[in-house]
Amino acid sequence: MFWNEELETIEENKLRNLQLKLLRDTIGRVYFNVPFYRDRFQQINLKPDDINFVQDINRLPFTTREDILNNYPTGLLAVPRDEMVRVHTSSGTTGKPKAIFFTKNDIDKAADLIARCLVMTGMRKNDVLQNMMTYGLFTGALVMHYGAEKVGVLIVPSGPGNTERQIMLMKDFHTTALHITPSYALYLADYIKTKGIEPAKDLYIKRAYLGAEPYSEETRKKIEEMLSIDVFNSYGLSEMNGPGVAFECEYKKGMHIWEDNFIVEIIDPDTGEVLQDGQKGEMVLTTLQREGMPLIRYRTRDITTIIPERCPCGRTHRRIDRIFGRSDDMFIVKGVNIFPQQIENVLMATKGVAQNYQIVLESLDNMIVKVEIAKDLFDGNVMHLVNLQNKIVESLKKEILVKPKVELLEPGALPFSEGKAKRVIDNRTL
Ligand code: DLL
């Protein structure tokens, strides 16, 4: 079923024409209303009328996170501040955040995209969505909330944490779907198991939407099995509304990116050269319908590919692959480039490994992978532990080419996160 069949299955040439029209409109609006963009375009002698094909976007300069930070808080607004009805910020690090402003129309459009995503995965009016993302400056909960409300589902706005209470709410309100980070989902699934609750019998959950941080296919499988549900991958970033940018359909083979709202490009992160569909690189996004704060060729730093084939679901909007990692997540050990995702793939595919892990970078040559394992492996037989430890070391060596130290820990030994997990601890002194 579709939320907006006409737009979701629009013929490819019509989609490109629509993109061109919306791109020209966006470029015109930022040229005349945002001094930052006008200066950038004037530097390369570009006028809005010079954009005659979608491909002409290649001529435009990139926008980076530094550009958003340098223009904090309101420097990139394309309409007066008074028209804004909400501000969200990027999650994360110290210092000033990236502030993203929304007009009423922007909120409505973002909610509409979420509605497409939810209906695409089978959500209907009679469903109950427990929204376990953090409500507040983070886009995760509120943007999903408004979209789910459009579909007409009952929302349980529980936010994250207090797992005992979450389970009570799931039982009392017959929750059928969860919106949750992968790291909290792993914790929740384990908690449910240790409490002796049988999800298929005692709960009503059918599906979960997992996003906001990278996770592996193995993690998806683990959560699907532990909770007896379908897990759908959900991608987004605050700079582009938050959730609802790209989402999996029933086939769960890549995420449809809503191309009537975003132009997606994959570039070589070092040279900026645009890559072909199917090639792995950094995703660059341009907003096509944003009123308040349009962004042109925004460098997401997320590494993925565009899947060239058409999806059997009938939607014509192309799909992006699972996010492989962020270009700034990558670290180097013994001269080898490693993404945390590669380590997660190995760990989650290993029998005996529990839900939580951490990567500690000790020096340029040494890293420790700390991993929680099943309680019953601490049964006094040291050989069980040694065998598992060796197995993990060898599998990691195969995947990342260097041999890390591996520490096995009891469940609960590592700090766990209800929001985005911090997987890499960097103790290197440069
Ligand atoms: O995390 C928006 C969001 C909320 C998406 C809820 C999905 C669900 P930010 O805090 O700005 O916004 O973080 C965005 O998180 O650039 C990716 O690096 C990462 N990310 C988001 N979704 C996924 C995903 C929200 N499904 C940053 N897989 C992005 C991998 C993801 N990484």
Coordinates of C-alpha atoms and ligand atoms in Angstrom, one line a residue:
M1 CA 0.0 0.0 0.0
F2 CA 1.1 3.6 -0.7
W3 CA 0.6 6.8 1.2
N4 CA 0.9 8.8 -2.1
E5 CA 0.9 6.3 -5.0
E6 CA 1.2 8.8 -7.7
L7 CA 4.4 10.4 -6.3
E8 CA 5.9 7.2 -5.0
T9 CA 5.6 5.4 -8.4
I10 CA 6.1 8.4 -10.6
E11 CA 7.8 7.6 -13.9
E12 CA 11.5 8.2 -13.9
N13 CA 11.5 10.9 -16.6
K14 CA 8.7 12.8 -14.8
L15 CA 10.7 12.5 -11.5
R16 CA 13.8 14.0 -13.1
N17 CA 11.7 16.8 -14.6
L18 CA 10.1 17.5 -11.2
Q19 CA 13.6 17.5 -9.6
L20 CA 14.8 20.0 -12.2
K21 CA 11.9 22.3 -11.5
L22 CA 12.3 22.1 -7.8
L23 CA 16.1 22.5 -8.0
R24 CA 15.8 25.6 -10.1
D25 CA 13.3 27.0 -7.6
T26 CA 15.5 26.2 -4.7
I27 CA 18.6 27.7 -6.3
G28 CA 16.7 30.9 -7.1
R29 CA 15.4 31.1 -3.5
V30 CA 18.8 30.7 -1.9
Y31 CA 20.5 33.0 -4.4
F32 CA 18.1 35.9 -3.6
N33 CA 17.6 35.2 0.1
V34 CA 20.8 33.6 1.6
P35 CA 23.9 35.8 1.3
F36 CA 26.1 32.8 2.0
Y37 CA 24.9 31.0 -1.1
R38 CA 24.8 34.1 -3.2
D39 CA 28.5 34.8 -2.4
R40 CA 29.4 31.2 -3.2
F41 CA 27.5 31.2 -6.5
Q42 CA 29.0 34.6 -7.5
Q43 CA 32.5 33.3 -6.8
I44 CA 31.9 30.8 -9.7
N45 CA 29.9 33.2 -11.8
L46 CA 26.7 31.1 -11.6
K47 CA 23.2 32.5 -11.9
P48 CA 20.0 30.5 -11.1
D49 CA 19.2 30.5 -14.8
D50 CA 22.3 28.5 -15.6
I51 CA 20.8 25.4 -14.1
N52 CA 19.1 23.7 -17.1
F53 CA 19.5 20.0 -16.2
V54 CA 19.5 18.1 -12.9
Q55 CA 23.2 17.2 -13.7
D56 CA 24.1 20.9 -13.6
I57 CA 24.1 20.5 -9.9
N58 CA 27.7 19.2 -10.3
R59 CA 28.7 22.8 -11.0
L60 CA 27.5 24.0 -7.5
P61 CA 29.9 24.1 -4.5
F62 CA 29.4 21.7 -1.6
T63 CA 27.9 22.8 1.7
T64 CA 29.7 21.3 4.7
R65 CA 28.9 20.9 8.4
E66 CA 31.5 23.7 9.0
D67 CA 29.4 26.0 6.8
I68 CA 26.3 25.3 9.0
L69 CA 28.4 25.9 12.2
N70 CA 30.0 29.1 10.9
N71 CA 26.5 30.4 10.1
Y72 CA 25.1 29.4 13.5
P73 CA 22.3 30.0 14.4
T74 CA 20.3 31.8 11.7
G75 CA 22.7 32.6 8.9
L76 CA 21.4 30.1 6.4
L77 CA 17.7 30.9 6.7
A78 CA 15.9 31.6 3.4
V79 CA 12.8 33.2 4.9
P80 CA 12.4 35.5 7.9
R81 CA 13.0 34.1 11.3
D82 CA 9.4 34.8 12.3
E83 CA 8.2 32.2 9.8
M84 CA 10.0 29.5 11.7
V85 CA 8.0 27.3 14.0
R86 CA 10.6 24.9 15.2
V87 CA 14.4 24.4 15.7
H88 CA 16.2 21.1 16.0
T89 CA 19.9 20.5 16.6
S90 CA 22.2 17.8 15.6
S91 CA 23.0 15.4 18.4
G92 CA 26.5 15.0 19.6
T93 CA 29.7 16.5 20.4
T94 CA 30.8 19.5 22.5
G95 CA 30.6 23.1 21.3
K96 CA 27.8 24.6 19.3
P97 CA 25.4 22.2 17.6
K98 CA 24.2 22.5 14.0
A99 CA 20.8 24.3 14.3
I100 CA 18.1 23.4 11.7
F101 CA 15.0 25.6 11.4
F102 CA 11.6 24.5 10.1
T103 CA 8.7 26.5 8.8
K104 CA 5.2 25.1 9.3
N105 CA 5.3 23.8 5.7
D106 CA 8.7 22.1 6.4
I107 CA 7.2 20.3 9.4
D108 CA 4.3 19.2 7.3
K109 CA 6.5 18.0 4.5
A110 CA 8.7 16.1 6.9
A111 CA 5.7 14.4 8.5
D112 CA 4.4 13.5 5.0
L113 CA 7.6 11.7 4.2
I114 CA 7.4 9.8 7.5
A115 CA 3.8 8.8 6.6
R116 CA 5.1 7.4 3.3
C117 CA 7.7 5.4 5.1
L118 CA 5.3 4.0 7.7
V119 CA 2.6 3.0 5.3
M120 CA 5.2 1.5 3.0
T121 CA 6.2 -0.9 5.8
G122 CA 2.6 -2.0 6.4
M123 CA 1.6 0.5 9.2
R124 CA -2.1 1.3 9.3
K125 CA -4.4 3.4 11.4
N126 CA -5.1 0.6 13.9
D127 CA -1.4 0.3 14.8
V128 CA 0.3 1.4 18.0
L129 CA 3.8 3.0 17.7
Q130 CA 5.9 3.2 20.8
N131 CA 8.4 6.0 20.1
M132 CA 11.5 5.3 22.1
M133 CA 13.7 7.9 20.5
T134 CA 14.6 11.0 22.6
Y135 CA 12.0 13.8 22.5
G136 CA 13.6 17.2 22.4
L137 CA 16.2 19.0 20.3
F138 CA 17.0 15.6 18.6
T139 CA 14.8 15.1 15.5
G140 CA 14.4 11.4 16.1
A141 CA 11.2 11.4 18.2
L142 CA 9.3 14.5 17.2
V143 CA 9.6 14.2 13.4
M144 CA 8.5 10.6 13.6
H145 CA 5.7 11.6 16.0
Y146 CA 4.2 14.1 13.6
G147 CA 4.4 11.6 10.7
A148 CA 2.8 8.8 12.7
E149 CA 0.0 11.2 13.7
K150 CA -0.7 11.8 10.0
V151 CA -1.1 8.1 9.4
G152 CA -3.5 8.1 12.4
V153 CA -1.8 5.4 14.5
L154 CA -1.9 5.6 18.2
I155 CA 1.5 6.9 19.4
V156 CA 2.9 6.0 22.8
P157 CA 5.5 8.8 23.3
S158 CA 7.6 6.9 25.8
G159 CA 11.0 8.2 24.9
P160 CA 14.0 6.0 25.7
G161 CA 15.0 4.2 28.9
N162 CA 13.2 2.7 31.9
T163 CA 13.0 -0.6 30.2
E164 CA 10.7 -2.2 32.8
R165 CA 8.1 0.5 32.1
Q166 CA 8.6 0.3 28.4
I167 CA 7.5 -3.4 28.6
M168 CA 4.5 -2.5 30.7
L169 CA 3.4 0.1 28.2
M170 CA 3.9 -2.4 25.3
K171 CA 1.6 -4.9 27.1
D172 CA -1.0 -2.4 28.3
F173 CA -1.4 -0.5 25.0
H174 CA -0.8 -3.4 22.7
T175 CA 2.2 -1.8 21.0
T176 CA 2.6 -3.1 17.4
A177 CA 5.7 -1.1 16.3
L178 CA 8.8 0.3 17.9
H179 CA 10.9 3.3 16.9
I180 CA 14.2 2.8 18.6
T181 CA 18.0 3.0 18.1
P182 CA 19.8 -0.3 17.3
S183 CA 21.8 -0.2 20.4
Y184 CA 18.8 0.2 22.7
A185 CA 16.9 -2.4 20.7
L186 CA 19.7 -5.0 21.4
Y187 CA 19.5 -4.1 25.1
L188 CA 15.7 -4.3 25.1
A189 CA 15.6 -7.6 23.3
D190 CA 18.1 -9.1 25.8
Y191 CA 16.1 -7.6 28.8
I192 CA 12.9 -9.1 27.5
K193 CA 14.6 -12.5 27.1
T194 CA 16.1 -12.5 30.6
K195 CA 12.7 -11.6 32.1
G196 CA 11.3 -14.8 30.5
I197 CA 8.9 -12.9 28.3
E198 CA 8.2 -14.6 25.0
P199 CA 7.6 -11.7 22.4
A200 CA 5.6 -13.8 20.0
K201 CA 3.2 -14.9 22.7
D202 CA 3.3 -12.2 25.4
L203 CA 3.7 -9.0 23.3
Y204 CA 2.0 -7.6 20.1
I205 CA 5.0 -6.1 18.4
K206 CA 5.2 -6.8 14.6
R207 CA 7.8 -4.4 13.4
A208 CA 10.5 -2.0 14.5
Y209 CA 12.1 1.0 12.8
L210 CA 15.8 1.2 13.6
G211 CA 18.0 4.1 12.8
A212 CA 20.0 7.1 14.0
E213 CA 23.2 5.1 14.1
P214 CA 25.0 2.5 11.9
Y215 CA 24.3 -1.1 12.5
S216 CA 25.0 -4.3 10.6
E217 CA 22.8 -6.8 8.8
E218 CA 23.8 -9.3 11.5
T219 CA 22.4 -7.0 14.2
R220 CA 19.2 -6.7 12.3
K221 CA 18.9 -10.5 12.1
K222 CA 19.7 -10.8 15.8
I223 CA 17.0 -8.3 16.8
E224 CA 14.4 -9.8 14.4
E225 CA 15.0 -13.3 15.9
M226 CA 15.1 -12.2 19.5
L227 CA 11.8 -10.3 19.2
S228 CA 10.1 -12.3 16.4
I229 CA 9.5 -9.1 14.4
D230 CA 10.4 -7.4 11.1
V231 CA 13.1 -4.7 11.5
F232 CA 13.2 -1.9 8.9
N233 CA 16.2 0.3 8.4
S234 CA 15.5 4.1 8.7
Y235 CA 18.0 6.7 7.6
G236 CA 18.0 10.4 8.1
L237 CA 20.0 13.3 9.6
S238 CA 19.0 16.5 11.3
E239 CA 20.3 18.7 8.5
M240 CA 17.7 17.0 6.2
N241 CA 14.6 16.9 8.6
G242 CA 15.8 13.9 10.7
P243 CA 14.2 10.5 10.1
G244 CA 12.2 10.0 6.9
V245 CA 14.9 10.7 4.3
A246 CA 15.3 7.1 3.3
F247 CA 13.5 4.0 4.5
E248 CA 13.2 0.3 3.6
C249 CA 10.1 -1.1 2.0
E250 CA 8.7 -4.7 2.5
Y251 CA 11.7 -6.1 0.6
K252 CA 14.2 -4.8 3.1
K253 CA 16.9 -4.5 0.4
G254 CA 18.1 -0.9 0.6
M255 CA 16.3 2.2 1.6
H256 CA 14.2 4.3 -0.9
I257 CA 15.3 7.9 -0.8
W258 CA 12.5 10.3 -1.5
E259 CA 13.9 11.9 -4.7
D260 CA 11.1 14.4 -5.0
N261 CA 12.5 15.9 -1.8
F262 CA 16.2 15.3 -2.1
I263 CA 18.8 15.0 -4.9
V264 CA 21.2 12.3 -3.9
E265 CA 24.7 12.1 -5.2
I266 CA 27.6 9.8 -4.3
I267 CA 31.0 11.4 -4.4
D268 CA 34.6 10.4 -3.9
P269 CA 35.2 11.9 -0.5
D270 CA 38.8 12.8 -1.4
T271 CA 38.4 14.4 -4.8
G272 CA 34.7 15.4 -4.8
E273 CA 34.2 13.6 -8.1
V274 CA 30.6 12.3 -8.6
L275 CA 30.6 8.5 -8.8
Q276 CA 28.3 6.2 -10.7
D277 CA 25.3 4.3 -9.2
G278 CA 26.7 1.2 -7.5
Q279 CA 30.0 2.8 -6.5
K280 CA 30.7 3.3 -2.8
G281 CA 31.4 6.8 -1.6
E282 CA 30.1 9.8 0.5
M283 CA 26.5 10.7 0.1
V284 CA 25.7 14.3 -0.8
L285 CA 22.1 15.6 -0.5
T286 CA 20.3 18.7 -1.7
T287 CA 16.9 19.6 -0.4
L288 CA 14.3 20.3 -3.0
Q289 CA 11.3 21.3 -1.0
R290 CA 12.7 23.0 2.1
E291 CA 11.4 26.5 2.7
G292 CA 13.1 27.6 5.9
M293 CA 16.7 26.4 5.5
P294 CA 17.4 24.8 2.1
L295 CA 20.8 23.1 1.8
I296 CA 22.7 22.6 -1.4
R297 CA 25.0 19.6 -2.0
Y298 CA 25.4 18.9 1.7
R299 CA 28.2 16.5 2.5
T300 CA 26.7 14.0 4.9
R301 CA 30.0 12.1 5.5
D302 CA 27.9 8.9 5.4
I303 CA 29.4 6.2 3.2
T304 CA 27.0 4.2 1.0
T305 CA 26.1 3.3 -2.6
I306 CA 23.0 4.0 -4.8
I307 CA 21.4 0.6 -5.8
P308 CA 21.0 0.9 -9.5
E309 CA 18.2 -1.8 -10.0
R310 CA 14.5 -1.0 -9.8
C311 CA 12.8 -2.3 -6.6
P312 CA 10.1 -4.9 -7.1
C313 CA 7.8 -2.9 -4.8
G314 CA 7.0 -0.5 -7.7
R315 CA 8.4 2.6 -6.2
T316 CA 10.7 4.5 -8.6
H317 CA 12.7 6.4 -6.1
R318 CA 16.1 4.8 -6.0
R319 CA 17.5 3.0 -3.0
I320 CA 20.6 3.6 -1.0
D321 CA 22.4 0.7 0.6
R322 CA 22.9 0.3 4.4
I323 CA 25.2 3.0 5.6
F324 CA 28.6 1.5 5.7
G325 CA 29.9 4.0 8.2
R326 CA 30.8 7.7 8.4
S327 CA 33.9 8.9 6.8
D328 CA 34.9 10.4 10.1
D329 CA 34.2 7.1 12.0
M330 CA 37.0 5.4 10.2
F331 CA 40.2 4.8 12.1
I332 CA 43.6 3.4 11.2
V333 CA 45.4 0.6 13.0
K334 CA 48.7 -0.6 11.7
G335 CA 48.2 1.4 8.6
V336 CA 44.9 -0.3 7.8
N337 CA 41.6 1.7 7.4
I338 CA 38.9 0.2 9.6
F339 CA 35.2 1.0 10.1
P340 CA 33.5 0.1 13.4
Q341 CA 30.8 -1.6 11.2
Q342 CA 33.2 -4.3 10.1
I343 CA 33.9 -5.2 13.7
E344 CA 30.2 -5.3 14.5
N345 CA 29.5 -7.5 11.5
V346 CA 31.9 -10.1 12.8
L347 CA 30.8 -9.9 16.5
M348 CA 27.1 -10.1 15.8
A349 CA 27.6 -13.1 13.5
T350 CA 29.5 -15.0 16.3
K351 CA 27.5 -17.5 18.4
G352 CA 28.0 -16.8 22.1
V353 CA 28.4 -13.0 21.6
A354 CA 25.8 -11.0 23.5
Q355 CA 24.5 -7.5 22.8
N356 CA 27.2 -4.9 23.6
Y357 CA 30.7 -4.2 22.5
Q358 CA 33.3 -1.4 22.5
I359 CA 36.4 -0.7 20.5
V360 CA 39.3 0.9 22.4
L361 CA 42.1 2.5 20.4
E362 CA 45.3 2.2 22.5
S363 CA 48.0 3.4 20.0
L364 CA 48.6 3.5 16.3
D365 CA 49.2 -0.2 16.3
N366 CA 47.0 -1.5 19.1
M367 CA 43.3 -1.8 19.6
I368 CA 41.2 -3.8 22.1
V369 CA 37.8 -5.1 21.2
K370 CA 35.8 -5.5 24.4
V371 CA 32.7 -7.7 24.0
E372 CA 30.0 -9.0 26.2
I373 CA 29.2 -12.6 25.9
A374 CA 26.4 -14.9 27.0
K375 CA 26.2 -15.5 30.7
D376 CA 26.3 -19.3 30.5
L377 CA 29.8 -19.2 28.9
F378 CA 31.1 -18.2 32.3
D379 CA 30.5 -21.7 33.6
G380 CA 33.9 -22.3 35.1
N381 CA 35.3 -24.0 32.0
V382 CA 38.1 -21.7 30.9
M383 CA 38.4 -23.5 27.6
H384 CA 35.0 -22.3 26.5
L385 CA 36.2 -18.7 26.9
V386 CA 39.6 -19.3 25.3
N387 CA 38.0 -21.0 22.3
L388 CA 35.5 -18.1 21.8
Q389 CA 38.2 -15.5 22.2
N390 CA 40.4 -17.2 19.6
K391 CA 37.5 -17.6 17.2
I392 CA 36.7 -13.8 17.5
V393 CA 40.3 -12.8 17.0
E394 CA 40.6 -15.0 13.9
S395 CA 37.4 -13.8 12.4
L396 CA 38.3 -10.2 13.0
K397 CA 41.7 -10.7 11.5
K398 CA 40.0 -12.1 8.3
E399 CA 37.7 -9.1 8.1
I400 CA 39.9 -6.2 9.1
L401 CA 43.4 -7.7 8.4
V402 CA 44.9 -6.8 11.7
K403 CA 44.8 -8.9 14.9
P404 CA 43.2 -7.0 17.8
K405 CA 43.3 -7.9 21.4
V406 CA 39.9 -9.3 22.4
E407 CA 38.5 -9.1 26.0
L408 CA 35.4 -11.1 26.9
L409 CA 33.1 -9.6 29.5
E410 CA 30.0 -10.6 31.4
P411 CA 26.7 -9.1 30.1
G412 CA 26.1 -5.7 31.6
A413 CA 29.9 -4.9 32.1
L414 CA 30.0 -2.2 29.4
P415 CA 28.1 1.1 29.6
F416 CA 24.9 0.8 27.5
S417 CA 23.1 3.6 25.7
E418 CA 19.5 4.3 25.3
G419 CA 20.3 6.7 22.5
K420 CA 23.2 6.6 20.1
A421 CA 25.9 4.3 21.3
K422 CA 29.5 5.4 21.7
R423 CA 31.3 2.4 20.2
V424 CA 34.9 3.7 19.8
I425 CA 37.0 5.0 22.7
D426 CA 40.1 6.8 21.5
N427 CA 42.9 6.7 24.0
R428 CA 45.6 7.5 21.6
T429 CA 47.8 10.5 22.4
L430 CA 49.1 12.1 19.2
Ligands
DLL1 O1 19.9 10.4 13.7 C1 18.0 11.3 12.5 C2 17.3 10.0 12.7 C3 16.6 9.7 13.8 C4 17.4 9.0 11.7 C5 15.9 8.5 13.9 C6 16.8 7.8 11.8 C7 16.0 7.5 12.9 P1 21.4 13.0 13.6 O2 21.4 13.0 15.0 O3 21.6 14.3 12.9 O4 20.0 12.6 13.0 O5 22.4 12.0 13.0 C8 22.5 11.7 11.7 O6 23.2 9.4 12.1 O7 24.5 11.2 9.3 C9 24.3 8.9 10.0 O8 25.7 9.0 10.3 C10 23.6 8.3 11.3 N1 22.4 7.5 10.9 C11 21.1 7.9 10.9 N2 20.4 6.9 10.5 C12 21.2 5.8 10.2 C13 21.0 4.5 9.7 C14 19.4 11.4 13.2 N3 19.8 4.0 9.5 C15 23.6 10.7 11.4 N4 22.1 3.8 9.5 C16 23.7 10.3 10.0 C17 23.4 4.3 9.7 C18 22.5 6.3 10.4 N5 23.6 5.5 10.2

